[in-house]
Structures are given as structure tokens and as C-alpha cells.
């Protein structure tokens, strides 16, 4: 924690070496967050860059309550959400509920599992990037960020019902895309 405080203080003094160190320490984790909201790799890089600009600009607002990484994630998440709304007006469709749980049996070795999981994660990110923006945004906020439907509705200025239907449609869309990719 002491090192983190020194790093923050150096960044606040516009120490370029400290800023680079902070960037290198967190860029990969934050880039994964950006990929979940972007349409492509280049857009994710733009979100990350804009996020770090805001992080360095607003670093004086971080008061040490909670983790620095958590604070940085929140800043980048807000940039990603602004990106989503700037790209186009979110067009939300209504209704159509769907719930389905798949249980996967673990039949592979740990190394095979790691390779499979890495490949699966890359495939899921690609499938999510091809998903309509409204679906992807609600799915990310609910499943990956842990937002409630009320928080999503407030953040995106939609109704709670729309948030729920978008989540269900996103799950259905993702399931169909997974099925299609696995049968090809």
C-alpha cells in the first residue's frame, strides 16, 4: 500500500515515469474491461486511452477509500458506457424471456482446461462484440459488473423491465451464437 501511495503522489506531480508505471501495472486488466464494451480491438484501445486520460486527470479525487484498481475500473467503466451511448442511440427491444443453465462436465486435465478456458474466453469476447450494443451493455453490467436492474436502468436511462428483457435477449443471442459456432 505504501508503494501505491508513493506512486499516486508521483503521478500527481506529473512524474512521467510514475505515470508509465501505473499504466503498465493496470493496462491489461482495464483493457479486458474495455473489450467487453467495444465493437472491436481498436475501439477498446480508444476507450482505454480515454480512460487513462481521465484517471490521470482525476487522480486527485482518489482518497484511498477502496482499492486503486477498483477506482480505476469505475473510471474506465464510465468511459466505456459513454462510448456505447455515443456510438449510437441504444435501441432496446422488448420482452422474450429465456432461462437455461448448462452444466459442463470436467473431463480434461488442468492444462487442457486452461487452454480451453483461454480459447473460450476469446471466443466469448468475440461473440459479445458481435452482439447488438444494447444486449452487450446490459449483459456486461449485470453479469460481469454486478449491477442490479435498477442500477442499469438508472445508468442507461431505461426502465427496469427493458433492462430485464435486454438481459434475457442477450442470453438468448449469446446461446444461439455459441450453438452456431460449436456446430460449424
Coordinates of C-alpha atoms in Angstrom, one line a residue:
X1 CA 0.0 0.0 0.0
X2 CA 2.9 2.4 0.8
X3 CA 4.3 1.9 -2.7
X4 CA 0.9 2.6 -4.2
X5 CA 0.7 5.9 -2.3
X6 CA 4.1 6.9 -3.4
X7 CA 3.2 6.0 -7.0
X8 CA 0.0 8.1 -6.8
X9 CA 1.8 11.0 -5.3
X10 CA 4.4 10.9 -8.0
X11 CA 1.7 10.7 -10.7
X12 CA 0.0 13.7 -9.1
X13 CA 3.3 15.6 -9.5
X14 CA 3.1 14.7 -13.3
X15 CA 6.1 12.4 -12.9
X16 CA 6.0 10.7 -16.4
X17 CA 8.0 7.6 -15.1
X18 CA 5.4 7.0 -12.4
X19 CA 2.5 7.5 -14.8
X20 CA 4.0 5.0 -17.1
X21 CA 4.5 2.6 -14.2
X22 CA 0.8 3.0 -13.2
X23 CA -0.3 2.5 -16.8
X24 CA 1.8 -0.7 -17.3
X25 CA 0.6 -2.1 -14.0
X26 CA -3.1 -1.8 -14.8
X27 CA -3.5 -1.6 -18.6
X28 CA -4.1 -5.3 -19.3
X29 CA -6.8 -5.7 -16.7
X30 CA -8.5 -2.5 -17.8
X31 CA -8.2 -3.4 -21.5
X32 CA -10.2 -6.6 -20.8
X33 CA -12.9 -4.4 -19.4
X34 CA -12.8 -2.2 -22.5
X35 CA -13.1 -5.1 -24.8
X36 CA -16.4 -6.1 -23.2
X37 CA -18.0 -2.9 -24.3
X38 CA -16.2 -2.1 -27.6
X39 CA -17.2 -3.2 -31.1
X40 CA -13.6 -4.0 -32.0
X41 CA -10.0 -4.1 -30.6
X42 CA -9.2 -0.6 -31.9
X43 CA -12.3 0.9 -30.2
X44 CA -11.2 -0.9 -26.9
X45 CA -7.8 0.7 -27.2
X46 CA -9.5 4.1 -27.7
X47 CA -11.6 3.6 -24.6
X48 CA -8.6 2.5 -22.6
X49 CA -6.6 5.6 -23.7
X50 CA -9.5 7.9 -22.9
X51 CA -9.9 6.1 -19.5
X52 CA -6.3 6.7 -18.6
X53 CA -6.5 10.3 -19.6
X54 CA -9.4 10.7 -17.1
X55 CA -7.6 8.6 -14.5
X56 CA -4.6 10.9 -14.6
X57 CA -6.8 14.0 -14.8
X58 CA -8.9 12.9 -11.8
X59 CA -6.4 11.0 -9.7
X60 CA -6.5 13.8 -7.1
X61 CA -10.1 12.6 -6.4
X62 CA -9.0 9.2 -5.3
X63 CA -8.9 9.4 -1.5
X64 CA -7.7 5.9 -0.7
X65 CA -11.1 4.5 0.2
X66 CA -11.2 1.1 -1.5
X67 CA -8.6 -0.2 -3.9
X68 CA -7.0 2.0 -6.5
X69 CA -7.7 -0.7 -9.1
X70 CA -11.4 -0.6 -8.2
X71 CA -11.5 3.2 -8.5
X72 CA -9.7 3.0 -11.9
X73 CA -12.2 0.3 -13.1
X74 CA -15.0 2.6 -12.2
X75 CA -13.5 5.5 -14.2
X76 CA -12.9 3.2 -17.3
X77 CA -16.3 1.7 -17.0
X78 CA -17.9 5.2 -17.1
X79 CA -15.8 5.9 -20.2
X80 CA -16.9 2.7 -21.8
X81 CA -20.5 3.5 -21.1
X82 CA -20.1 6.9 -22.6
X83 CA -18.6 5.3 -25.7
X84 CA -21.6 2.9 -26.0
X85 CA -24.1 5.8 -25.9
X86 CA -22.0 7.9 -28.2
X87 CA -21.8 5.2 -30.9
X88 CA -25.5 5.2 -31.4
X89 CA -28.7 5.6 -29.5
X90 CA -29.3 2.4 -27.7
X91 CA -32.2 0.6 -29.4
X92 CA -33.7 -1.7 -26.9
X93 CA -36.2 -4.4 -27.9
X94 CA -38.8 -5.7 -25.5
X95 CA -39.8 -8.9 -23.8
X96 CA -39.0 -12.5 -24.7
X97 CA -37.7 -14.3 -21.6
X98 CA -35.3 -17.1 -21.5
X99 CA -33.5 -19.1 -18.8
X100 CA -31.2 -22.0 -19.4
X101 CA -28.3 -23.4 -17.4
X102 CA -25.7 -25.7 -19.0
X103 CA -23.6 -27.9 -16.8
X104 CA -20.2 -28.8 -18.3
X105 CA -18.5 -31.9 -17.1
X106 CA -14.9 -31.5 -16.2
X107 CA -13.2 -34.3 -18.1
X108 CA -9.9 -32.7 -19.1
X109 CA -6.6 -32.2 -17.4
X110 CA -5.9 -28.9 -15.7
X111 CA -3.6 -27.8 -18.6
X112 CA -6.2 -28.7 -21.2
X113 CA -8.8 -26.8 -19.1
X114 CA -6.6 -23.7 -19.0
X115 CA -6.1 -23.8 -22.8
X116 CA -9.8 -24.5 -23.3
X117 CA -10.8 -21.7 -21.0
X118 CA -8.5 -19.2 -22.7
X119 CA -9.8 -20.1 -26.1
X120 CA -13.4 -20.0 -24.8
X121 CA -12.9 -16.6 -23.2
X122 CA -11.5 -15.2 -26.5
X123 CA -14.4 -16.7 -28.4
X124 CA -17.0 -15.3 -25.9
X125 CA -15.5 -11.8 -26.2
X126 CA -15.7 -12.0 -30.0
X127 CA -19.3 -13.3 -29.8
X128 CA -20.2 -10.5 -27.4
X129 CA -18.6 -7.8 -29.7
X130 CA -20.9 -9.0 -32.5
X131 CA -23.9 -8.7 -30.2
X132 CA -26.2 -5.7 -30.5
X133 CA -24.9 -2.8 -28.3
X134 CA -28.0 -2.8 -26.0
X135 CA -27.7 -6.5 -25.4
X136 CA -24.0 -6.4 -24.8
X137 CA -24.2 -3.4 -22.5
X138 CA -26.9 -4.8 -20.2
X139 CA -25.2 -8.2 -20.1
X140 CA -21.8 -6.7 -19.1
X141 CA -23.3 -4.5 -16.5
X142 CA -25.5 -7.2 -14.9
X143 CA -23.3 -10.3 -15.2
X144 CA -19.8 -9.0 -15.2
X145 CA -20.0 -5.8 -13.2
X146 CA -22.7 -7.0 -10.7
X147 CA -25.1 -4.1 -11.3
X148 CA -28.8 -4.6 -10.3
X149 CA -31.5 -4.0 -12.9
X150 CA -32.4 -0.8 -11.1
X151 CA -28.8 0.5 -11.3
X152 CA -28.7 -0.4 -15.0
X153 CA -31.9 1.4 -15.6
X154 CA -30.6 4.5 -13.9
X155 CA -27.3 4.4 -15.7
X156 CA -28.7 3.9 -19.2
X157 CA -31.9 5.8 -18.6
X158 CA -34.2 2.9 -19.5
X159 CA -36.9 1.1 -17.5
X160 CA -36.2 -1.9 -15.2
X161 CA -38.3 -4.0 -17.5
X162 CA -36.3 -3.0 -20.5
X163 CA -33.1 -4.0 -18.6
X164 CA -34.5 -7.4 -17.8
X165 CA -35.7 -8.1 -21.3
X166 CA -32.4 -6.9 -22.8
X167 CA -30.6 -9.3 -20.4
X168 CA -32.8 -12.2 -21.4
X169 CA -32.4 -11.4 -25.1
X170 CA -28.6 -11.1 -24.7
X171 CA -28.5 -14.5 -23.1
X172 CA -30.6 -16.0 -25.9
X173 CA -28.5 -14.3 -28.5
X174 CA -25.3 -15.5 -26.9
X175 CA -26.6 -19.0 -26.6
X176 CA -27.6 -19.1 -30.2
X177 CA -24.3 -17.7 -31.3
X178 CA -22.4 -20.3 -29.2
X179 CA -24.6 -23.1 -30.6
X180 CA -23.9 -21.9 -34.1
X181 CA -20.2 -21.6 -33.6
X182 CA -20.0 -25.1 -32.0
X183 CA -22.0 -26.8 -34.7
X184 CA -19.9 -25.3 -37.5

